[in-house]
Each structure stands twice: as C-alpha cells, then as structure tokens.
Amino acid sequence: MVNVTLSQILIGCGLITLVGCLPTDNEPTTQTPINCDTATAHDDRILCAHNQVRADVTNPTPVPGLEPLVWNEDLANVAQSYAEQCIWAHNADRGDTFNVYIGENLYASTNEPNPETAVTSWADEVSDYNFANNSCTAGAMCGH
C-alpha cells in the first residue's frame, strides 16, 4: 500500500513542492481530514489546492482515479533543507531518502507566492500538454 504525499516549503526564493507515493507500511493514515472551505494554514491550503486540481482531472480521465494528497513531514524536511540553499534548480537528490521517485514543482514570483497561485500556475500547463504523445507544445512549459 502507498500513501500519496505532499510537502512544500515557502521561502524567500520561491515555493518548492515535493510529491511522491511513499509506503505506509500497511497502516492507515492518521491525519485529520482538512476542511478546505475554511483552511487557513499554509500547508492545508496547498494540499487543498493540489487535491482540487487532482479531483477535477477528467480529460483524459485517470484510471484509477488520482488519490488525494496528504502531508508528509519527511518530505517537508527534504524540501526545507534544499530550499534553505536558495538554489533555483530541481534537487536531484530529493528521492534518495525514500528510494522512490519524488516529483518536485518549483515556483517563483516577484510577489509573495501563495499556495493557490502556485498550484494554478502548474495546473494551467495542461493546456500545452499532449496526452496522446506525452509531449509539450514547442516553447511551452509542461514539466511540473
């Protein structure tokens, strides 16, 4: 069994998000569900934004459906450690601790970035992505 997990760190350099499927050791998650209608904590807001995008994916419809993400403190520690270096590049070592592929999204803004804006910028890349041949429109960004 795996637990789809998310962790992100907001820093002066930008926003780093790590996403991966991590083993749960056959134990159910003990996290309290988030009420996205009233979420104010930064971590909750980015989870809600990611999960809303995942729930809205219908073209093509994923089979199986995309599971909601949950917070993972171990991923948060990896993201925080890398973010503190203020390197604007993907962390090639982000999955070493977990022995699985860990996705990573980067976001920067001249304004203070917020979770919803960052997730929307990544999700909007879908308009340039061709699912049939797994490619991106020339000159566009589809790597998140």
Short mmCIF file of N, CA and C in Angstrom, two decimals:
data_model
loop_
_atom_site.label_atom_id
_atom_site.label_comp_id
_atom_site.label_asym_id
_atom_site.label_seq_id
_atom_site.Cartn_x
_atom_site.Cartn_y
_atom_site.Cartn_z
N MET A 1 0.84 -1.18 0.00
CA MET A 1 0.00 0.00 0.00
C MET A 1 0.88 1.24 0.00
N VAL A 2 0.46 2.28 -0.71
CA VAL A 2 1.21 3.52 -0.73
C VAL A 2 0.32 4.66 -0.27
N ASN A 3 0.95 5.70 0.16
CA ASN A 3 0.27 6.90 0.58
C ASN A 3 0.79 8.02 -0.29
N VAL A 4 -0.07 8.65 -1.08
CA VAL A 4 0.37 9.76 -1.91
C VAL A 4 0.57 10.94 -0.99
N THR A 5 1.77 11.48 -0.98
CA THR A 5 2.10 12.51 -0.01
C THR A 5 2.59 13.77 -0.68
N LEU A 6 2.44 14.86 0.02
CA LEU A 6 2.88 16.15 -0.48
C LEU A 6 3.54 16.91 0.64
N SER A 7 4.53 17.67 0.28
CA SER A 7 5.16 18.58 1.21
C SER A 7 5.62 19.79 0.44
N GLN A 8 5.52 20.94 1.00
CA GLN A 8 6.00 22.14 0.33
C GLN A 8 6.58 23.09 1.35
N ILE A 9 7.47 23.91 0.89
CA ILE A 9 8.12 24.90 1.73
C ILE A 9 8.03 26.25 1.01
N LEU A 10 7.56 27.25 1.70
CA LEU A 10 7.51 28.60 1.16
C LEU A 10 8.69 29.37 1.73
N ILE A 11 9.50 29.92 0.82
CA ILE A 11 10.68 30.65 1.25
C ILE A 11 10.82 31.90 0.41
N GLY A 12 11.77 32.74 0.77
CA GLY A 12 12.01 33.95 0.00
C GLY A 12 12.41 33.67 -1.43
N CYS A 13 13.03 32.55 -1.69
CA CYS A 13 13.47 32.20 -3.04
C CYS A 13 12.32 31.72 -3.91
N GLY A 14 11.29 31.19 -3.33
CA GLY A 14 10.18 30.66 -4.11
C GLY A 14 9.48 29.56 -3.34
N LEU A 15 8.75 28.76 -4.05
CA LEU A 15 7.99 27.67 -3.46
C LEU A 15 8.51 26.36 -4.03
N ILE A 16 8.82 25.42 -3.16
CA ILE A 16 9.26 24.10 -3.59
C ILE A 16 8.23 23.10 -3.09
N THR A 17 7.71 22.29 -3.99
CA THR A 17 6.75 21.27 -3.63
C THR A 17 7.30 19.91 -4.02
N LEU A 18 7.23 18.96 -3.11
CA LEU A 18 7.64 17.59 -3.38
C LEU A 18 6.42 16.69 -3.29
N VAL A 19 6.26 15.81 -4.25
CA VAL A 19 5.12 14.89 -4.25
C VAL A 19 5.64 13.50 -4.56
N GLY A 20 5.19 12.51 -3.81
CA GLY A 20 5.60 11.14 -4.09
C GLY A 20 4.65 10.13 -3.50
N CYS A 21 4.75 8.91 -3.95
CA CYS A 21 3.98 7.80 -3.39
C CYS A 21 4.91 7.05 -2.45
N LEU A 22 4.66 7.18 -1.18
CA LEU A 22 5.52 6.57 -0.18
C LEU A 22 4.81 5.41 0.50
N PRO A 23 5.54 4.35 0.85
CA PRO A 23 4.93 3.22 1.55
C PRO A 23 4.34 3.66 2.88
N THR A 24 3.20 3.08 3.23
CA THR A 24 2.57 3.40 4.50
C THR A 24 2.74 2.27 5.50
N ASP A 25 3.50 1.23 5.12
CA ASP A 25 3.68 0.06 5.99
C ASP A 25 2.35 -0.55 6.39
N ASN A 26 1.39 -0.49 5.44
CA ASN A 26 0.06 -1.06 5.63
C ASN A 26 -0.70 -0.45 6.79
N GLU A 27 -0.31 0.74 7.20
CA GLU A 27 -1.04 1.43 8.26
C GLU A 27 -1.86 2.55 7.64
N PRO A 28 -3.12 2.70 8.07
CA PRO A 28 -3.92 3.80 7.52
C PRO A 28 -3.38 5.14 8.00
N THR A 29 -3.62 6.17 7.21
CA THR A 29 -3.18 7.49 7.61
C THR A 29 -3.91 7.92 8.87
N THR A 30 -3.22 8.63 9.74
CA THR A 30 -3.84 9.10 10.98
C THR A 30 -4.11 10.60 10.90
N GLN A 31 -3.96 11.16 9.72
CA GLN A 31 -4.15 12.59 9.59
C GLN A 31 -5.63 12.96 9.61
N THR A 32 -5.93 14.06 10.27
CA THR A 32 -7.28 14.57 10.32
C THR A 32 -7.63 15.19 8.98
N PRO A 33 -8.81 14.85 8.43
CA PRO A 33 -9.19 15.46 7.15
C PRO A 33 -9.25 16.98 7.26
N ILE A 34 -8.90 17.64 6.17
CA ILE A 34 -8.88 19.09 6.13
C ILE A 34 -10.21 19.59 5.59
N ASN A 35 -10.77 20.61 6.24
CA ASN A 35 -11.95 21.28 5.70
C ASN A 35 -11.44 22.38 4.78
N CYS A 36 -11.49 22.12 3.49
CA CYS A 36 -10.92 23.06 2.53
C CYS A 36 -11.72 24.35 2.42
N ASP A 37 -12.94 24.34 2.87
CA ASP A 37 -13.74 25.56 2.84
C ASP A 37 -13.27 26.58 3.86
N THR A 38 -12.60 26.11 4.90
CA THR A 38 -12.17 27.02 5.97
C THR A 38 -10.66 26.96 6.23
N ALA A 39 -9.91 26.27 5.38
CA ALA A 39 -8.47 26.11 5.60
C ALA A 39 -7.77 27.46 5.54
N THR A 40 -6.94 27.72 6.54
CA THR A 40 -6.16 28.95 6.56
C THR A 40 -4.66 28.67 6.67
N ALA A 41 -4.28 27.54 7.26
CA ALA A 41 -2.86 27.21 7.39
C ALA A 41 -2.27 26.98 6.00
N HIS A 42 -1.07 27.46 5.80
CA HIS A 42 -0.40 27.36 4.51
C HIS A 42 -0.34 25.92 4.00
N ASP A 43 0.07 24.98 4.86
CA ASP A 43 0.17 23.58 4.46
C ASP A 43 -1.19 23.05 4.02
N ASP A 44 -2.24 23.37 4.77
CA ASP A 44 -3.58 22.92 4.41
C ASP A 44 -4.03 23.53 3.09
N ARG A 45 -3.73 24.79 2.87
CA ARG A 45 -4.16 25.46 1.63
C ARG A 45 -3.51 24.84 0.41
N ILE A 46 -2.23 24.48 0.49
CA ILE A 46 -1.60 23.89 -0.69
C ILE A 46 -2.12 22.47 -0.91
N LEU A 47 -2.39 21.73 0.15
CA LEU A 47 -2.99 20.41 -0.01
C LEU A 47 -4.36 20.53 -0.67
N CYS A 48 -5.16 21.46 -0.20
CA CYS A 48 -6.50 21.65 -0.77
C CYS A 48 -6.41 22.03 -2.25
N ALA A 49 -5.50 22.94 -2.57
CA ALA A 49 -5.36 23.38 -3.97
C ALA A 49 -4.93 22.21 -4.85
N HIS A 50 -3.93 21.45 -4.41
CA HIS A 50 -3.48 20.28 -5.17
C HIS A 50 -4.61 19.26 -5.32
N ASN A 51 -5.29 18.97 -4.23
CA ASN A 51 -6.34 17.96 -4.27
C ASN A 51 -7.52 18.38 -5.14
N GLN A 52 -7.81 19.68 -5.18
CA GLN A 52 -8.89 20.14 -6.06
C GLN A 52 -8.52 19.94 -7.52
N VAL A 53 -7.28 20.27 -7.86
CA VAL A 53 -6.82 20.05 -9.24
C VAL A 53 -6.90 18.56 -9.57
N ARG A 54 -6.44 17.71 -8.67
CA ARG A 54 -6.46 16.27 -8.90
C ARG A 54 -7.89 15.75 -9.05
N ALA A 55 -8.81 16.28 -8.26
CA ALA A 55 -10.21 15.84 -8.33
C ALA A 55 -10.88 16.29 -9.63
N ASP A 56 -10.39 17.39 -10.20
CA ASP A 56 -11.00 17.95 -11.41
C ASP A 56 -10.46 17.34 -12.71
N VAL A 57 -9.48 16.46 -12.62
CA VAL A 57 -8.92 15.88 -13.84
C VAL A 57 -9.95 14.94 -14.47
N THR A 58 -10.38 15.30 -15.68
CA THR A 58 -11.38 14.47 -16.37
C THR A 58 -11.02 14.20 -17.83
N ASN A 59 -10.03 14.87 -18.36
CA ASN A 59 -9.71 14.69 -19.76
C ASN A 59 -8.20 14.59 -19.95
N PRO A 60 -7.65 13.44 -20.08
CA PRO A 60 -8.35 12.15 -20.01
C PRO A 60 -8.62 11.76 -18.56
N THR A 61 -9.64 10.97 -18.36
CA THR A 61 -9.97 10.51 -17.02
C THR A 61 -8.94 9.50 -16.56
N PRO A 62 -8.28 9.76 -15.43
CA PRO A 62 -7.26 8.81 -14.96
C PRO A 62 -7.91 7.54 -14.42
N VAL A 63 -7.31 6.41 -14.74
CA VAL A 63 -7.77 5.13 -14.22
C VAL A 63 -6.55 4.42 -13.65
N PRO A 64 -6.51 4.15 -12.36
CA PRO A 64 -7.52 4.55 -11.38
C PRO A 64 -7.48 6.06 -11.16
N GLY A 65 -8.48 6.57 -10.47
CA GLY A 65 -8.55 7.99 -10.17
C GLY A 65 -7.37 8.44 -9.32
N LEU A 66 -7.12 9.73 -9.32
CA LEU A 66 -6.00 10.28 -8.55
C LEU A 66 -6.38 10.38 -7.08
N GLU A 67 -5.58 9.77 -6.24
CA GLU A 67 -5.83 9.81 -4.80
C GLU A 67 -5.52 11.20 -4.25
N PRO A 68 -6.24 11.61 -3.20
CA PRO A 68 -5.89 12.88 -2.56
C PRO A 68 -4.51 12.80 -1.93
N LEU A 69 -3.82 13.92 -1.89
CA LEU A 69 -2.51 14.01 -1.26
C LEU A 69 -2.67 14.23 0.24
N VAL A 70 -1.70 13.79 1.00
CA VAL A 70 -1.63 14.07 2.43
C VAL A 70 -0.25 14.64 2.74
N TRP A 71 -0.16 15.36 3.84
CA TRP A 71 1.10 15.98 4.24
C TRP A 71 2.08 14.93 4.71
N ASN A 72 3.37 15.13 4.42
CA ASN A 72 4.41 14.23 4.88
C ASN A 72 5.56 15.05 5.43
N GLU A 73 5.82 14.90 6.70
CA GLU A 73 6.85 15.70 7.37
C GLU A 73 8.25 15.36 6.88
N ASP A 74 8.50 14.11 6.51
CA ASP A 74 9.82 13.75 6.00
C ASP A 74 10.11 14.47 4.68
N LEU A 75 9.10 14.55 3.79
CA LEU A 75 9.27 15.31 2.56
C LEU A 75 9.47 16.79 2.87
N ALA A 76 8.75 17.28 3.87
CA ALA A 76 8.88 18.69 4.25
C ALA A 76 10.32 18.99 4.68
N ASN A 77 10.92 18.07 5.40
CA ASN A 77 12.30 18.28 5.84
C ASN A 77 13.27 18.31 4.66
N VAL A 78 13.06 17.44 3.67
CA VAL A 78 13.91 17.44 2.48
C VAL A 78 13.75 18.76 1.73
N ALA A 79 12.50 19.18 1.55
CA ALA A 79 12.24 20.43 0.82
C ALA A 79 12.83 21.62 1.56
N GLN A 80 12.66 21.66 2.89
CA GLN A 80 13.18 22.78 3.68
C GLN A 80 14.69 22.85 3.60
N SER A 81 15.35 21.72 3.74
CA SER A 81 16.80 21.69 3.70
C SER A 81 17.32 22.21 2.36
N TYR A 82 16.67 21.80 1.28
CA TYR A 82 17.11 22.24 -0.04
C TYR A 82 16.75 23.71 -0.26
N ALA A 83 15.56 24.11 0.18
CA ALA A 83 15.12 25.49 -0.01
C ALA A 83 16.06 26.47 0.69
N GLU A 84 16.58 26.09 1.82
CA GLU A 84 17.47 26.97 2.57
C GLU A 84 18.76 27.26 1.81
N GLN A 85 19.08 26.44 0.80
CA GLN A 85 20.26 26.69 -0.03
C GLN A 85 19.97 27.73 -1.12
N CYS A 86 18.69 28.02 -1.33
CA CYS A 86 18.26 29.04 -2.30
C CYS A 86 18.84 28.78 -3.70
N ILE A 87 18.77 27.53 -4.12
CA ILE A 87 19.22 27.12 -5.45
C ILE A 87 17.99 27.01 -6.34
N TRP A 88 17.97 27.74 -7.44
CA TRP A 88 16.81 27.70 -8.33
C TRP A 88 17.01 26.61 -9.37
N ALA A 89 16.91 25.38 -8.94
CA ALA A 89 17.02 24.21 -9.80
C ALA A 89 16.42 23.04 -9.02
N HIS A 90 16.01 22.02 -9.76
CA HIS A 90 15.47 20.84 -9.08
C HIS A 90 16.54 20.15 -8.26
N ASN A 91 16.13 19.60 -7.14
CA ASN A 91 17.01 18.87 -6.24
C ASN A 91 17.14 17.44 -6.76
N ALA A 92 18.27 17.14 -7.36
CA ALA A 92 18.48 15.82 -7.94
C ALA A 92 18.49 14.71 -6.89
N ASP A 93 18.71 15.06 -5.63
CA ASP A 93 18.80 14.07 -4.56
C ASP A 93 17.52 13.95 -3.75
N ARG A 94 16.44 14.56 -4.18
CA ARG A 94 15.22 14.64 -3.37
C ARG A 94 14.61 13.29 -3.02
N GLY A 95 14.81 12.26 -3.82
CA GLY A 95 14.21 10.95 -3.54
C GLY A 95 15.15 9.97 -2.87
N ASP A 96 16.39 10.36 -2.63
CA ASP A 96 17.38 9.41 -2.08
C ASP A 96 16.93 8.77 -0.78
N THR A 97 16.32 9.52 0.09
CA THR A 97 15.90 9.00 1.39
C THR A 97 14.76 8.01 1.26
N PHE A 98 13.98 8.12 0.20
CA PHE A 98 12.74 7.36 0.08
C PHE A 98 12.83 6.18 -0.86
N ASN A 99 13.87 6.12 -1.69
CA ASN A 99 14.05 5.04 -2.66
C ASN A 99 12.88 4.91 -3.63
N VAL A 100 12.20 6.02 -3.89
CA VAL A 100 11.14 6.09 -4.90
C VAL A 100 11.28 7.43 -5.60
N TYR A 101 10.65 7.54 -6.76
CA TYR A 101 10.68 8.82 -7.46
C TYR A 101 9.84 9.83 -6.69
N ILE A 102 10.39 11.01 -6.49
CA ILE A 102 9.68 12.10 -5.84
C ILE A 102 9.60 13.24 -6.84
N GLY A 103 8.38 13.62 -7.21
CA GLY A 103 8.20 14.76 -8.10
C GLY A 103 8.47 16.05 -7.36
N GLU A 104 8.79 17.09 -8.09
CA GLU A 104 9.11 18.37 -7.46
C GLU A 104 8.63 19.50 -8.36
N ASN A 105 7.91 20.44 -7.80
CA ASN A 105 7.49 21.64 -8.51
C ASN A 105 8.18 22.84 -7.90
N LEU A 106 8.63 23.75 -8.75
CA LEU A 106 9.24 24.99 -8.30
C LEU A 106 8.37 26.15 -8.75
N TYR A 107 8.31 27.19 -7.95
CA TYR A 107 7.51 28.36 -8.29
C TYR A 107 8.21 29.59 -7.72
N ALA A 108 8.26 30.64 -8.51
CA ALA A 108 8.83 31.90 -8.04
C ALA A 108 7.93 33.04 -8.49
N SER A 109 7.95 34.09 -7.72
CA SER A 109 7.13 35.26 -8.03
C SER A 109 7.80 36.49 -7.46
N THR A 110 7.55 37.63 -8.08
CA THR A 110 8.07 38.87 -7.50
C THR A 110 7.19 39.32 -6.34
N ASN A 111 5.99 38.76 -6.25
CA ASN A 111 5.11 38.99 -5.10
C ASN A 111 5.28 37.81 -4.14
N GLU A 112 4.75 37.94 -2.94
CA GLU A 112 4.79 36.82 -2.02
C GLU A 112 3.93 35.70 -2.60
N PRO A 113 4.53 34.55 -2.91
CA PRO A 113 3.75 33.48 -3.51
C PRO A 113 2.74 32.91 -2.52
N ASN A 114 1.58 32.54 -3.03
CA ASN A 114 0.61 31.86 -2.17
C ASN A 114 0.31 30.50 -2.78
N PRO A 115 -0.16 29.57 -1.97
CA PRO A 115 -0.34 28.19 -2.44
C PRO A 115 -1.27 28.07 -3.64
N GLU A 116 -2.37 28.77 -3.63
CA GLU A 116 -3.34 28.64 -4.71
C GLU A 116 -2.78 29.14 -6.04
N THR A 117 -2.07 30.25 -6.02
CA THR A 117 -1.47 30.80 -7.25
C THR A 117 -0.42 29.85 -7.80
N ALA A 118 0.41 29.30 -6.94
CA ALA A 118 1.45 28.38 -7.38
C ALA A 118 0.84 27.13 -8.01
N VAL A 119 -0.13 26.53 -7.35
CA VAL A 119 -0.74 25.31 -7.88
C VAL A 119 -1.47 25.61 -9.19
N THR A 120 -2.14 26.74 -9.27
CA THR A 120 -2.82 27.11 -10.52
C THR A 120 -1.82 27.27 -11.66
N SER A 121 -0.66 27.86 -11.37
CA SER A 121 0.33 28.04 -12.44
C SER A 121 0.81 26.69 -12.96
N TRP A 122 0.99 25.72 -12.08
CA TRP A 122 1.41 24.38 -12.51
C TRP A 122 0.29 23.69 -13.26
N ALA A 123 -0.92 23.76 -12.73
CA ALA A 123 -2.06 23.07 -13.34
C ALA A 123 -2.39 23.63 -14.71
N ASP A 124 -2.19 24.93 -14.91
CA ASP A 124 -2.50 25.55 -16.20
C ASP A 124 -1.60 25.06 -17.33
N GLU A 125 -0.50 24.41 -16.98
CA GLU A 125 0.38 23.87 -18.01
C GLU A 125 -0.30 22.78 -18.83
N VAL A 126 -1.39 22.22 -18.33
CA VAL A 126 -2.08 21.15 -19.02
C VAL A 126 -2.57 21.58 -20.41
N SER A 127 -2.85 22.87 -20.58
CA SER A 127 -3.34 23.34 -21.88
C SER A 127 -2.28 23.19 -22.97
N ASP A 128 -1.02 23.08 -22.59
CA ASP A 128 0.07 22.91 -23.56
C ASP A 128 0.57 21.47 -23.65
N TYR A 129 -0.09 20.58 -22.92
CA TYR A 129 0.38 19.19 -22.88
C TYR A 129 -0.47 18.31 -23.78
N ASN A 130 0.18 17.43 -24.54
CA ASN A 130 -0.50 16.49 -25.42
C ASN A 130 -0.41 15.11 -24.78
N PHE A 131 -1.53 14.63 -24.23
CA PHE A 131 -1.55 13.34 -23.55
C PHE A 131 -1.31 12.18 -24.50
N ALA A 132 -1.78 12.31 -25.75
CA ALA A 132 -1.68 11.22 -26.72
C ALA A 132 -0.23 10.85 -27.02
N ASN A 133 0.65 11.85 -27.08
CA ASN A 133 2.04 11.53 -27.40
C ASN A 133 3.02 11.99 -26.32
N ASN A 134 2.49 12.31 -25.13
CA ASN A 134 3.34 12.64 -23.98
C ASN A 134 4.34 13.73 -24.32
N SER A 135 3.81 14.84 -24.86
CA SER A 135 4.71 15.93 -25.26
C SER A 135 4.09 17.28 -24.90
N CYS A 136 4.91 18.30 -24.99
CA CYS A 136 4.52 19.67 -24.67
C CYS A 136 4.63 20.52 -25.93
N THR A 137 3.74 21.50 -26.05
CA THR A 137 3.83 22.42 -27.17
C THR A 137 5.21 23.06 -27.18
N ALA A 138 5.80 23.17 -28.38
CA ALA A 138 7.14 23.75 -28.50
C ALA A 138 7.20 25.12 -27.84
N GLY A 139 8.20 25.32 -27.01
CA GLY A 139 8.40 26.59 -26.33
C GLY A 139 7.58 26.77 -25.06
N ALA A 140 6.71 25.81 -24.74
CA ALA A 140 5.88 25.92 -23.54
C ALA A 140 6.51 25.08 -22.41
N MET A 141 6.02 25.33 -21.19
CA MET A 141 6.50 24.59 -20.02
C MET A 141 5.42 23.60 -19.59
N CYS A 142 5.77 22.33 -19.55
CA CYS A 142 4.85 21.29 -19.09
C CYS A 142 5.53 20.34 -18.10
N GLY A 143 6.55 20.79 -17.46
CA GLY A 143 7.36 19.89 -16.64
C GLY A 143 7.01 19.82 -15.18
N HIS A 144 5.84 20.25 -14.79
CA HIS A 144 5.52 20.20 -13.38
C HIS A 144 4.41 19.23 -13.13
#
